[in-house]
Coordinates of N, CA and C in Angstrom, one line a residue:
M1 N 25.4 44.3 32.6 CA 23.9 44.3 32.3 C 23.7 44.3 30.8
S2 N 24.5 45.1 30.1 CA 24.3 45.2 28.6 C 24.5 43.9 27.9
T3 N 25.2 42.9 28.5 CA 25.5 41.7 27.8 C 24.4 40.6 28.2
V4 N 23.7 40.8 29.3 CA 22.8 39.8 29.8 C 21.4 40.1 29.3
E5 N 20.9 41.4 29.4 CA 19.5 41.7 29.1 C 19.2 41.4 27.6
P6 N 20.0 41.7 26.6 CA 19.6 41.3 25.3 C 19.4 39.8 25.1
R7 N 20.2 39.0 25.8 CA 20.1 37.6 25.6 C 18.7 37.1 26.2
R8 N 18.4 37.7 27.4 CA 17.1 37.3 28.0 C 16.0 37.8 27.1
S9 N 16.1 39.0 26.5 CA 15.1 39.5 25.6 C 14.9 38.6 24.3
E10 N 16.1 38.2 23.8 CA 16.0 37.3 22.6 C 15.4 36.0 22.9
H11 N 15.8 35.4 24.1 CA 15.2 34.1 24.5 C 13.7 34.3 24.6
R12 N 13.2 35.3 25.3 CA 11.8 35.5 25.5 C 11.1 35.7 24.1
T13 N 11.7 36.4 23.2 CA 11.1 36.6 21.9 C 11.0 35.2 21.1
V14 N 12.0 34.4 21.2 CA 11.9 33.1 20.5 C 10.8 32.2 21.2
T15 N 10.8 32.3 22.5 CA 9.8 31.5 23.2 C 8.4 31.9 22.8
R16 N 8.2 33.2 22.8 CA 6.8 33.7 22.5 C 6.4 33.4 21.1
T17 N 7.4 33.5 20.2 CA 7.1 33.2 18.8 C 6.8 31.7 18.6
A18 N 7.5 30.8 19.3 CA 7.2 29.4 19.2 C 5.8 29.1 19.8
R19 N 5.5 29.7 20.9 CA 4.2 29.5 21.5 C 3.0 30.0 20.6
I20 N 3.2 31.1 19.9 CA 2.2 31.6 19.0 C 1.9 30.6 17.9
L21 N 3.0 30.0 17.4 CA 2.8 29.0 16.3 C 2.1 27.8 16.9
E22 N 2.5 27.4 18.0 CA 1.9 26.2 18.7 C 0.4 26.4 19.0
L23 N 0.1 27.6 19.5 CA -1.3 27.9 19.8 C -2.2 27.9 18.6
V24 N -1.7 28.6 17.6 CA -2.4 28.7 16.3 C -2.6 27.4 15.7
S25 N -1.5 26.6 15.7 CA -1.6 25.2 15.1 C -2.7 24.4 15.8
A26 N -2.8 24.5 17.1 CA -3.7 23.8 17.9 C -5.2 24.3 17.8
H27 N -5.3 25.6 17.4 CA -6.6 26.2 17.3 C -6.7 27.0 16.0
P28 N -6.6 26.3 14.8 CA -6.6 27.1 13.6 C -7.9 27.8 13.3
G29 N -7.7 29.1 12.9 CA -8.8 29.9 12.6 C -9.7 30.3 13.7
E30 N -9.2 30.2 15.0 CA -10.0 30.5 16.2 C -9.5 31.7 17.0
L31 N -8.2 31.8 17.1 CA -7.6 32.8 18.0 C -7.4 34.2 17.4
R32 N -7.8 35.2 18.1 CA -7.5 36.6 17.8 C -6.3 37.1 18.5
L33 N -5.9 38.3 18.2 CA -4.7 38.8 18.8 C -4.9 38.9 20.4
A34 N -6.1 39.3 20.8 CA -6.4 39.4 22.2 C -6.3 38.0 22.9
D35 N -6.7 36.9 22.2 CA -6.6 35.6 22.7 C -5.2 35.2 22.9
L36 N -4.4 35.4 21.9 CA -2.9 35.1 22.0 C -2.3 35.8 23.1
S37 N -2.6 37.1 23.2 CA -2.0 37.9 24.3 C -2.3 37.4 25.7
E38 N -3.6 37.0 25.8 CA -4.1 36.4 27.1 C -3.4 35.1 27.4
R39 N -3.3 34.2 26.5 CA -2.7 32.9 26.7 C -1.2 32.9 26.9
L40 N -0.6 33.9 26.3 CA 0.9 34.1 26.5 C 1.2 34.9 27.8
G41 N 0.2 35.6 28.3 CA 0.5 36.5 29.4 C 1.4 37.6 29.1
A42 N 1.3 38.1 27.8 CA 2.2 39.1 27.3 C 1.4 40.3 26.8
P43 N 2.0 41.5 26.8 CA 1.3 42.7 26.3 C 0.9 42.5 24.9
R44 N -0.3 43.0 24.6 CA -0.9 42.9 23.3 C 0.0 43.5 22.2
S45 N 0.7 44.6 22.6 CA 1.5 45.3 21.6 C 2.7 44.5 21.2
S46 N 3.3 43.8 22.2 CA 4.4 42.9 22.0 C 4.0 41.7 21.1
V47 N 2.9 41.1 21.4 CA 2.4 40.0 20.6 C 2.1 40.4 19.2
H48 N 1.5 41.6 19.1 CA 1.2 42.1 17.7 C 2.4 42.2 16.8
V49 N 3.5 42.7 17.4 CA 4.7 42.8 16.6 C 5.2 41.4 16.1
L50 N 5.1 40.4 17.0 CA 5.5 39.0 16.6 C 4.6 38.5 15.5
V51 N 3.3 38.6 15.8 CA 2.3 38.1 14.8 C 2.4 38.8 13.5
R52 N 2.6 40.1 13.5 CA 2.7 40.8 12.2 C 3.9 40.3 11.4
G53 N 5.0 40.0 12.1 CA 6.2 39.4 11.5 C 6.0 38.1 10.9
L54 N 5.2 37.2 11.6 CA 4.9 35.9 11.1 C 4.0 35.9 9.9
V55 N 3.1 36.9 9.9 CA 2.2 37.0 8.8 C 3.0 37.5 7.6
S56 N 4.0 38.3 7.8 CA 4.7 38.9 6.7 C 5.6 37.9 6.0
V57 N 6.0 36.8 6.7 CA 6.8 35.8 6.0 C 5.9 34.6 5.6
G58 N 4.6 34.7 5.8 CA 3.7 33.6 5.4 C 3.6 32.5 6.4
Y59 N 4.2 32.6 7.6 CA 4.0 31.5 8.5 C 2.7 31.5 9.2
L60 N 2.0 32.7 9.3 CA 0.6 32.8 9.7 C -0.2 33.5 8.6
V61 N -1.4 33.2 8.6 CA -2.4 33.9 7.7 C -3.5 34.4 8.6
E62 N -4.0 35.6 8.2 CA -5.1 36.2 9.0 C -6.4 36.3 8.2
A63 N -7.5 36.0 8.8 CA -8.8 36.1 8.1 C -9.8 36.5 9.2
D64 N -10.5 37.6 9.0 CA -11.5 38.1 10.0 C -10.9 38.3 11.4
G65 N -9.6 38.6 11.4 CA -9.0 38.9 12.7 C -8.5 37.6 13.4
R66 N -8.7 36.5 12.8 CA -8.3 35.2 13.4 C -7.1 34.6 12.6
Y67 N -6.3 33.8 13.2 CA -5.1 33.3 12.6 C -5.1 31.8 12.4
S68 N -4.4 31.4 11.3 CA -4.1 30.0 11.0 C -2.7 29.9 10.5
I69 N -2.2 28.7 10.5 CA -0.8 28.4 10.1 C -0.8 28.6 8.5
G70 N 0.2 29.3 8.0 CA 0.3 29.5 6.6 C 0.9 28.3 5.9
Y71 N 0.5 28.2 4.6 CA 1.1 27.1 3.8 C 2.6 27.1 3.7
T72 N 3.1 28.3 3.7 CA 4.6 28.5 3.6 C 5.3 27.8 4.7
L73 N 4.8 27.8 5.9 CA 5.5 27.1 7.0 C 5.7 25.7 6.7
G74 N 4.7 25.0 6.3 CA 4.8 23.6 6.0 C 5.8 23.3 4.8
E75 N 5.8 24.2 3.9 CA 6.7 24.0 2.7 C 8.1 24.3 2.9
L76 N 8.4 25.3 3.8 CA 9.8 25.8 3.9 C 10.5 25.3 5.2
V77 N 9.7 25.0 6.2 CA 10.3 24.5 7.5 C 10.1 23.0 7.6
R78 N 11.1 22.3 7.3 CA 11.0 20.8 7.3 C 11.8 20.2 8.4
P79 N 11.2 19.6 9.5 CA 12.0 19.1 10.6 C 12.9 17.9 10.2
S80 N 13.9 17.7 11.0 CA 14.8 16.6 10.6 C 14.1 15.2 10.8
E81 N 13.0 15.2 11.5 CA 12.2 13.9 11.7 C 11.0 13.9 10.8
M82 N 11.1 14.6 9.6 CA 10.0 14.7 8.7 C 9.5 13.3 8.4
G83 N 8.2 13.1 8.5 CA 7.6 11.8 8.2 C 7.7 10.8 9.3
L84 N 8.2 11.3 10.4 CA 8.3 10.3 11.6 C 7.0 9.7 12.0
T85 N 6.0 10.5 12.1 CA 4.7 10.0 12.5 C 4.2 9.0 11.5
E86 N 4.2 9.3 10.3 CA 3.7 8.4 9.2 C 4.5 7.1 9.2
M87 N 5.8 7.2 9.4 CA 6.6 6.0 9.4 C 6.4 5.1 10.6
L88 N 6.1 5.7 11.7 CA 5.9 4.9 12.9 C 4.5 4.4 13.2
L89 N 3.6 5.1 12.5 CA 2.2 4.7 12.8 C 1.9 3.2 12.6
P90 N 2.4 2.6 11.5 CA 2.1 1.1 11.4 C 2.6 0.3 12.7
R91 N 3.7 0.8 13.2 CA 4.3 0.1 14.4 C 3.4 0.4 15.6
L92 N 2.9 1.6 15.7 CA 2.0 1.9 16.8 C 0.8 1.1 16.8
E93 N 0.2 0.9 15.6 CA -1.0 0.1 15.4 C -0.7 -1.4 15.6
A94 N 0.5 -1.8 15.3 CA 0.9 -3.2 15.5 C 0.9 -3.5 17.0
I95 N 1.5 -2.5 17.8 CA 1.6 -2.7 19.2 C 0.1 -2.7 19.8
R96 N -0.7 -1.7 19.3 CA -2.1 -1.6 19.8 C -2.8 -3.0 19.5
D97 N -2.6 -3.5 18.3 CA -3.3 -4.8 18.0 C -2.9 -5.9 18.9
A98 N -1.6 -5.9 19.3 CA -1.0 -7.0 20.1 C -1.4 -6.9 21.5
T99 N -1.5 -5.6 22.0 CA -1.7 -5.4 23.5 C -3.2 -5.1 23.8
G100 N -3.9 -4.5 22.8 CA -5.3 -4.1 23.0 C -5.4 -2.7 23.7
E101 N -4.2 -2.1 24.0 CA -4.3 -0.8 24.7 C -3.8 0.3 23.8
T102 N -4.0 1.6 24.2 CA -3.7 2.7 23.5 C -2.1 2.9 23.4
V103 N -1.6 3.2 22.2 CA -0.2 3.4 22.0 C 0.0 4.8 21.6
T104 N 1.0 5.5 22.2 CA 1.2 6.9 21.9 C 2.7 7.2 21.6
L105 N 2.9 8.0 20.6 CA 4.2 8.5 20.3 C 4.4 9.9 20.9
G106 N 5.4 10.1 21.7 CA 5.7 11.4 22.3 C 7.1 11.8 21.9
L107 N 7.2 13.1 21.5 CA 8.5 13.7 21.1 C 8.9 14.7 22.1
F108 N 10.2 14.8 22.4 CA 10.8 15.8 23.3 C 10.8 17.2 22.7
A109 N 10.3 18.2 23.4 CA 10.4 19.6 23.0 C 10.9 20.4 24.2
G110 N 12.2 20.6 24.2 CA 12.9 21.2 25.3 C 12.7 20.4 26.5
E111 N 12.1 21.0 27.6 CA 11.9 20.3 28.8 C 10.4 19.9 28.9
F112 N 9.9 19.5 27.8 CA 8.5 19.1 27.7 C 8.4 17.9 26.8
V113 N 7.2 17.2 26.8 CA 6.9 16.1 25.9 C 5.6 16.6 25.1
V114 N 5.6 16.3 23.8 CA 4.5 16.5 23.0 C 4.0 15.2 22.4
Y115 N 2.8 14.8 22.7 CA 2.3 13.6 22.0 C 1.8 13.9 20.6
T116 N 2.4 13.3 19.6 CA 2.2 13.6 18.2 C 1.3 12.6 17.5
A117 N 1.2 11.4 18.0 CA 0.3 10.4 17.3 C -0.1 9.4 18.3
S118 N -1.2 8.7 18.0 CA -1.8 7.7 18.9 C -2.5 6.7 18.1
A119 N -2.4 5.4 18.5 CA -3.2 4.4 18.0 C -4.2 3.9 19.1
P120 N -5.4 4.4 19.1 CA -6.3 4.2 20.2 C -6.7 2.8 20.4
S121 N -6.9 2.4 21.7 CA -7.4 1.1 22.0 C -8.8 1.0 21.4
R122 N -9.2 -0.2 21.1 CA -10.6 -0.4 20.6 C -11.6 -0.8 21.7
H123 N -11.1 -0.8 23.0 CA -12.0 -1.0 24.1 C -12.8 0.2 24.3
S124 N -14.1 0.0 24.8 CA -14.9 1.1 25.0 C -14.4 2.0 26.2
V125 N -13.8 1.4 27.1 CA -13.1 2.1 28.2 C -11.6 2.1 27.9
R126 N -11.1 3.2 27.7 CA -9.7 3.3 27.2 C -9.0 4.6 27.6
Y127 N -7.7 4.7 27.5 CA -7.0 5.9 27.7 C -6.9 6.7 26.4
V128 N -7.3 8.0 26.4 CA -7.3 8.8 25.2 C -6.4 10.0 25.5
P129 N -5.1 10.0 24.9 CA -4.2 11.1 25.2 C -4.6 12.4 24.4
E130 N -4.3 13.5 24.9 CA -4.5 14.8 24.2 C -3.2 15.0 23.4
L131 N -3.4 15.2 22.1 CA -2.3 15.3 21.2 C -1.9 16.8 21.0
R132 N -0.6 17.0 20.6 CA 0.0 18.3 20.3 C -0.2 19.3 21.4
T133 N 0.0 18.9 22.6 CA 0.0 19.8 23.7 C 1.2 19.5 24.6
R134 N 1.9 20.6 25.0 CA 3.1 20.4 25.8 C 2.7 19.8 27.2
R135 N 3.5 18.8 27.6 CA 3.3 18.3 28.9 C 4.7 18.3 29.7
P136 N 4.6 18.5 31.0 CA 5.9 18.4 31.7 C 6.5 17.0 31.7
L137 N 7.8 16.9 31.8 CA 8.4 15.6 31.8 C 7.9 14.6 32.8
L138 N 7.7 15.1 34.0 CA 7.1 14.3 35.1 C 5.7 14.6 35.3
P139 N 4.9 13.6 35.5 CA 5.2 12.2 35.8 C 5.1 11.3 34.6
T140 N 5.1 11.8 33.3 CA 4.9 11.0 32.2 C 6.0 9.9 32.0
S141 N 5.6 8.8 31.5 CA 6.5 7.7 31.3 C 7.5 8.1 30.3
I142 N 7.1 8.7 29.2 CA 8.0 9.1 28.1 C 8.9 10.2 28.6
G143 N 8.4 11.2 29.4 CA 9.3 12.2 29.9 C 10.4 11.7 30.8
K144 N 10.2 10.6 31.5 CA 11.2 10.0 32.4 C 12.4 9.5 31.5
L145 N 12.0 9.1 30.3 CA 13.1 8.6 29.4 C 14.1 9.7 29.0
L146 N 13.6 10.9 29.0 CA 14.5 12.0 28.7 C 15.3 12.4 29.9
L147 N 14.7 12.4 31.1 CA 15.4 12.7 32.3 C 16.5 11.7 32.6
A148 N 16.4 10.5 32.1 CA 17.4 9.5 32.3 C 18.7 9.8 31.5
T149 N 18.6 10.7 30.6 CA 19.8 11.0 29.8 C 20.5 12.2 30.3
W150 N 20.0 12.9 31.3 CA 20.6 14.1 31.8 C 21.7 13.9 32.8
P151 N 22.7 14.7 32.9 CA 23.7 14.7 33.9 C 23.1 15.0 35.3
E152 N 23.7 14.5 36.3 CA 23.0 14.6 37.6 C 22.8 16.0 38.1
E153 N 23.7 16.9 37.8 CA 23.5 18.3 38.2 C 22.2 18.9 37.6
R154 N 22.0 18.7 36.3 CA 20.9 19.2 35.6 C 19.6 18.5 36.1
L155 N 19.7 17.2 36.3 CA 18.6 16.4 36.7 C 18.1 16.8 38.1
R156 N 19.1 17.0 39.0 CA 18.8 17.3 40.4 C 18.1 18.7 40.4
K157 N 18.6 19.6 39.6 CA 18.0 21.0 39.6 C 16.6 20.9 39.1
Y158 N 16.3 20.1 38.1 CA 15.0 20.0 37.5 C 14.1 19.4 38.6
L159 N 14.5 18.3 39.2 CA 13.7 17.6 40.2 C 13.4 18.5 41.4
Q160 N 14.3 19.3 41.8 CA 14.0 20.3 42.9 C 12.9 21.2 42.5
A161 N 12.8 21.6 41.3 CA 11.7 22.5 40.8 C 10.5 21.8 40.4
H162 N 10.5 20.6 39.9 CA 9.4 20.0 39.2 C 9.1 18.6 39.7
G163 N 9.8 18.1 40.7 CA 9.7 16.7 41.1 C 8.6 16.5 42.1
S164 N 8.6 15.4 42.8 CA 7.5 15.0 43.7 C 7.6 15.7 45.0
G165 N 8.8 16.3 45.3 CA 9.1 16.9 46.6 C 10.1 16.1 47.4
D166 N 10.4 14.8 46.9 CA 11.4 14.0 47.5 C 12.5 13.8 46.4
V167 N 13.5 14.6 46.4 CA 14.5 14.6 45.3 C 15.2 13.3 45.2
E168 N 15.6 12.7 46.4 CA 16.3 11.5 46.4 C 15.5 10.3 45.9
A169 N 14.2 10.3 46.2 CA 13.4 9.2 45.7 C 13.2 9.4 44.2
D170 N 13.1 10.6 43.7 CA 13.0 10.9 42.3 C 14.2 10.5 41.5
L171 N 15.4 10.8 42.1 CA 16.7 10.4 41.5 C 16.8 8.9 41.4
A172 N 16.3 8.2 42.5 CA 16.3 6.7 42.4 C 15.4 6.2 41.3
T173 N 14.3 6.8 41.1 CA 13.3 6.4 40.1 C 14.0 6.5 38.7
V174 N 14.6 7.7 38.5 CA 15.3 7.9 37.2 C 16.5 7.0 37.0
A175 N 17.1 6.6 38.1 CA 18.3 5.7 38.0 C 17.8 4.3 37.5
V176 N 16.6 3.9 37.9 CA 16.0 2.6 37.5 C 15.7 2.7 36.0
V177 N 15.1 3.9 35.6 CA 14.7 4.1 34.2 C 16.0 4.0 33.3
R178 N 17.1 4.6 33.8 CA 18.3 4.6 33.1 C 18.9 3.2 32.9
A179 N 18.8 2.5 34.0 CA 19.3 1.1 33.9 C 18.5 0.2 33.1
D180 N 17.2 0.3 33.1 CA 16.3 -0.6 32.4 C 15.9 -0.2 31.0
D181 N 16.2 1.1 30.7 CA 15.8 1.7 29.4 C 14.3 1.6 29.1
R182 N 13.6 1.8 30.2 CA 12.1 1.8 30.1 C 11.6 2.6 31.3
A183 N 10.4 3.1 31.2 CA 9.8 3.9 32.3 C 8.3 3.5 32.4
F184 N 7.9 3.7 33.7 CA 6.5 3.4 34.0 C 5.8 4.6 34.6
N185 N 4.5 4.7 34.4 CA 3.7 5.6 35.1 C 2.5 4.9 35.7
R186 N 2.6 4.6 36.9 CA 1.6 3.8 37.6 C 0.7 4.7 38.4
G187 N -0.3 5.2 37.7 CA -1.3 6.1 38.3 C -0.8 7.4 38.8
E188 N 0.3 7.9 38.3 CA 0.8 9.2 38.7 C 0.2 10.4 38.0
T189 N -0.2 10.2 36.8 CA -0.9 11.3 36.1 C -2.4 11.1 36.3
L190 N -3.0 10.0 36.0 CA -4.4 9.6 36.3 C -4.4 8.4 37.2
A191 N -5.1 8.5 38.2 CA -5.1 7.4 39.2 C -5.4 6.1 38.7
S192 N -6.3 6.0 37.7 CA -6.7 4.8 37.2 C -6.0 4.3 35.9
V193 N -4.9 5.0 35.5 CA -4.2 4.6 34.3 C -2.8 4.2 34.6
T194 N -2.3 3.2 33.9 CA -0.9 2.7 34.0 C -0.4 2.7 32.6
A195 N 0.9 3.1 32.5 CA 1.6 3.1 31.2 C 3.0 2.6 31.3
V196 N 3.6 2.1 30.2 CA 5.0 1.8 30.1 C 5.5 2.4 28.8
A197 N 6.7 2.9 28.9 CA 7.3 3.5 27.7 C 8.7 3.0 27.4
R198 N 9.0 3.0 26.1 CA 10.4 2.7 25.6 C 10.9 3.8 24.7
P199 N 12.2 4.1 24.7 CA 12.7 5.2 23.9 C 12.7 5.0 22.4
C200 N 12.7 6.1 21.7 CA 12.8 6.0 20.2 C 14.0 6.9 19.8
H201 N 14.8 6.3 19.0 CA 16.1 7.0 18.6 C 16.1 7.3 17.1
V202 N 16.7 8.3 16.7 CA 17.0 8.6 15.2 C 18.5 9.0 15.2
D203 N 19.3 8.4 14.4 CA 20.7 8.7 14.2 C 21.4 8.8 15.5
G204 N 21.1 7.9 16.4 CA 21.7 7.8 17.7 C 21.2 8.8 18.7
R205 N 20.2 9.6 18.4 CA 19.7 10.6 19.2 C 18.3 10.2 19.8
R206 N 18.2 10.3 21.1 CA 16.9 10.0 21.7 C 15.9 11.1 21.5
I207 N 15.0 10.9 20.6 CA 14.1 12.0 20.3 C 12.7 12.0 21.0
G208 N 12.4 10.9 21.6 CA 11.1 10.7 22.3 C 10.9 9.3 22.7
G209 N 9.7 8.8 22.8 CA 9.4 7.5 23.2 C 8.0 7.1 22.8
V210 N 7.8 5.8 22.9 CA 6.4 5.2 22.6 C 5.9 4.6 23.9
S211 N 4.7 4.9 24.2 CA 4.1 4.3 25.5 C 2.9 3.5 25.2
V212 N 2.6 2.6 26.0 CA 1.3 1.8 26.0 C 0.6 2.0 27.3
G213 N -0.6 2.5 27.2 CA -1.3 2.8 28.5 C -2.8 2.5 28.4
G214 N -3.3 2.3 29.6 CA -4.8 1.9 29.7 C -5.2 1.8 31.1
P215 N -6.4 1.4 31.3 CA -7.0 1.3 32.7 C -6.1 0.3 33.5
S216 N -5.7 0.7 34.7 CA -4.8 -0.1 35.5 C -5.3 -1.5 35.7
E217 N -6.6 -1.7 35.9 CA -7.1 -3.0 36.2 C -6.9 -3.9 35.0
R218 N -6.7 -3.4 33.8 CA -6.4 -4.3 32.6 C -4.9 -4.4 32.4
V219 N -4.2 -3.2 32.6 CA -2.8 -3.2 32.2 C -1.9 -3.8 33.3
L220 N -2.1 -3.6 34.5 CA -1.2 -4.0 35.6 C -0.9 -5.5 35.5
P221 N -2.0 -6.4 35.4 CA -1.7 -7.8 35.4 C -0.9 -8.3 34.2
R222 N -0.9 -7.4 33.1 CA -0.2 -7.8 31.9 C 1.0 -6.9 31.6
L223 N 1.5 -6.2 32.6 CA 2.5 -5.2 32.3 C 3.7 -5.7 31.7
D224 N 4.2 -6.9 32.2 CA 5.5 -7.4 31.7 C 5.3 -7.9 30.2
E225 N 4.1 -8.5 30.0 CA 3.8 -9.0 28.6 C 3.7 -7.8 27.7
I226 N 3.0 -6.7 28.1 CA 2.9 -5.5 27.3 C 4.3 -4.9 27.0
D227 N 5.1 -4.8 28.0 CA 6.4 -4.3 27.8 C 7.3 -5.1 26.8
R228 N 7.2 -6.4 26.9 CA 7.9 -7.2 26.0 C 7.5 -7.0 24.5
T229 N 6.2 -6.8 24.3 CA 5.7 -6.5 23.0 C 6.2 -5.2 22.5
L230 N 6.1 -4.2 23.4 CA 6.6 -2.8 23.1 C 8.1 -2.9 22.7
A231 N 8.9 -3.6 23.5 CA 10.3 -3.6 23.2 C 10.6 -4.3 21.9
E232 N 9.8 -5.4 21.6 CA 10.1 -6.1 20.3 C 9.7 -5.3 19.1
V233 N 8.7 -4.5 19.1 CA 8.2 -3.8 18.0 C 8.9 -2.4 17.8
I234 N 9.3 -1.8 18.9 CA 9.8 -0.5 18.9 C 11.3 -0.5 19.3
G235 N 11.9 -1.6 19.1 CA 13.3 -1.8 19.5 C 14.3 -1.2 18.6
G236 N 15.6 -1.7 18.7 CA 16.7 -1.1 18.0 C 16.5 -0.9 16.5
N237 N 15.7 -1.8 15.9 CA 15.5 -1.7 14.4 C 14.8 -0.5 14.0
V238 N 14.1 0.2 14.9 CA 13.4 1.4 14.6 C 14.4 2.5 14.1
E239 N 15.6 2.6 14.8 CA 16.5 3.6 14.4 C 17.0 3.4 13.0
S240 N 17.3 2.2 12.6 CA 17.7 2.0 11.2 C 16.6 2.3 10.2
A241 N 15.4 2.0 10.6 CA 14.3 2.2 9.7 C 14.0 3.7 9.5
L242 N 14.4 4.5 10.5 CA 14.1 6.0 10.5 C 15.3 6.8 10.0
A243 N 16.5 6.2 10.0 CA 17.7 6.9 9.7 C 17.9 7.0 8.2
W244 N 17.0 7.7 7.5 CA 16.9 7.7 6.0 C 17.8 8.7 5.4
R245 N 18.3 9.7 6.2 CA 19.1 10.8 5.6 C 20.5 10.3 5.2

């Protein structure tokens, strides 16, 4: 027991700290301690200890009882994909201009996908993704691209907990994604929206994907054409363009 419980506690602490930063980043200057405690489903006293520590190192700043991300965090914590969104945005816009539909960059965050950038369609009726919010891997097209990299034991366990209820059918779907190196979402998240996604790599590591999505009545008849455009613009040359380190 003495060797297991500390690890669980440490994992929970890391998870809560990460979620605090994510929540404050998504709602700068809005959330109080009570709000964070409620959204985390954690005791206020426990959240207060973590928040106080983040404030002490400058990762959070407090004003009138509400929290924002501190300038220190952006200056000292630099991700390995620093500048990824800025470097890829012209490509997202090029795909948008060629297809006419919304193009989204999604990065993997553990067993979730976070949409970090989007080039919105100029159509009045269009798909508008919510950015910087964790989404489950299924049924997103980008999430399926990550599942396709997992060994079967891990994949099967995940599908048993988070799949459609038919594990064998889900395994077959992921097998097709693995073989084709692309994934579709045909009305699985929103009944009227269809999307196709291709993976994005940096230094040989699959870090996320780029999807093109829109109203099914517009996208489905042009799905192969849209996928070809996506593959051409976001293909293998992206890795070399991003591997600047």
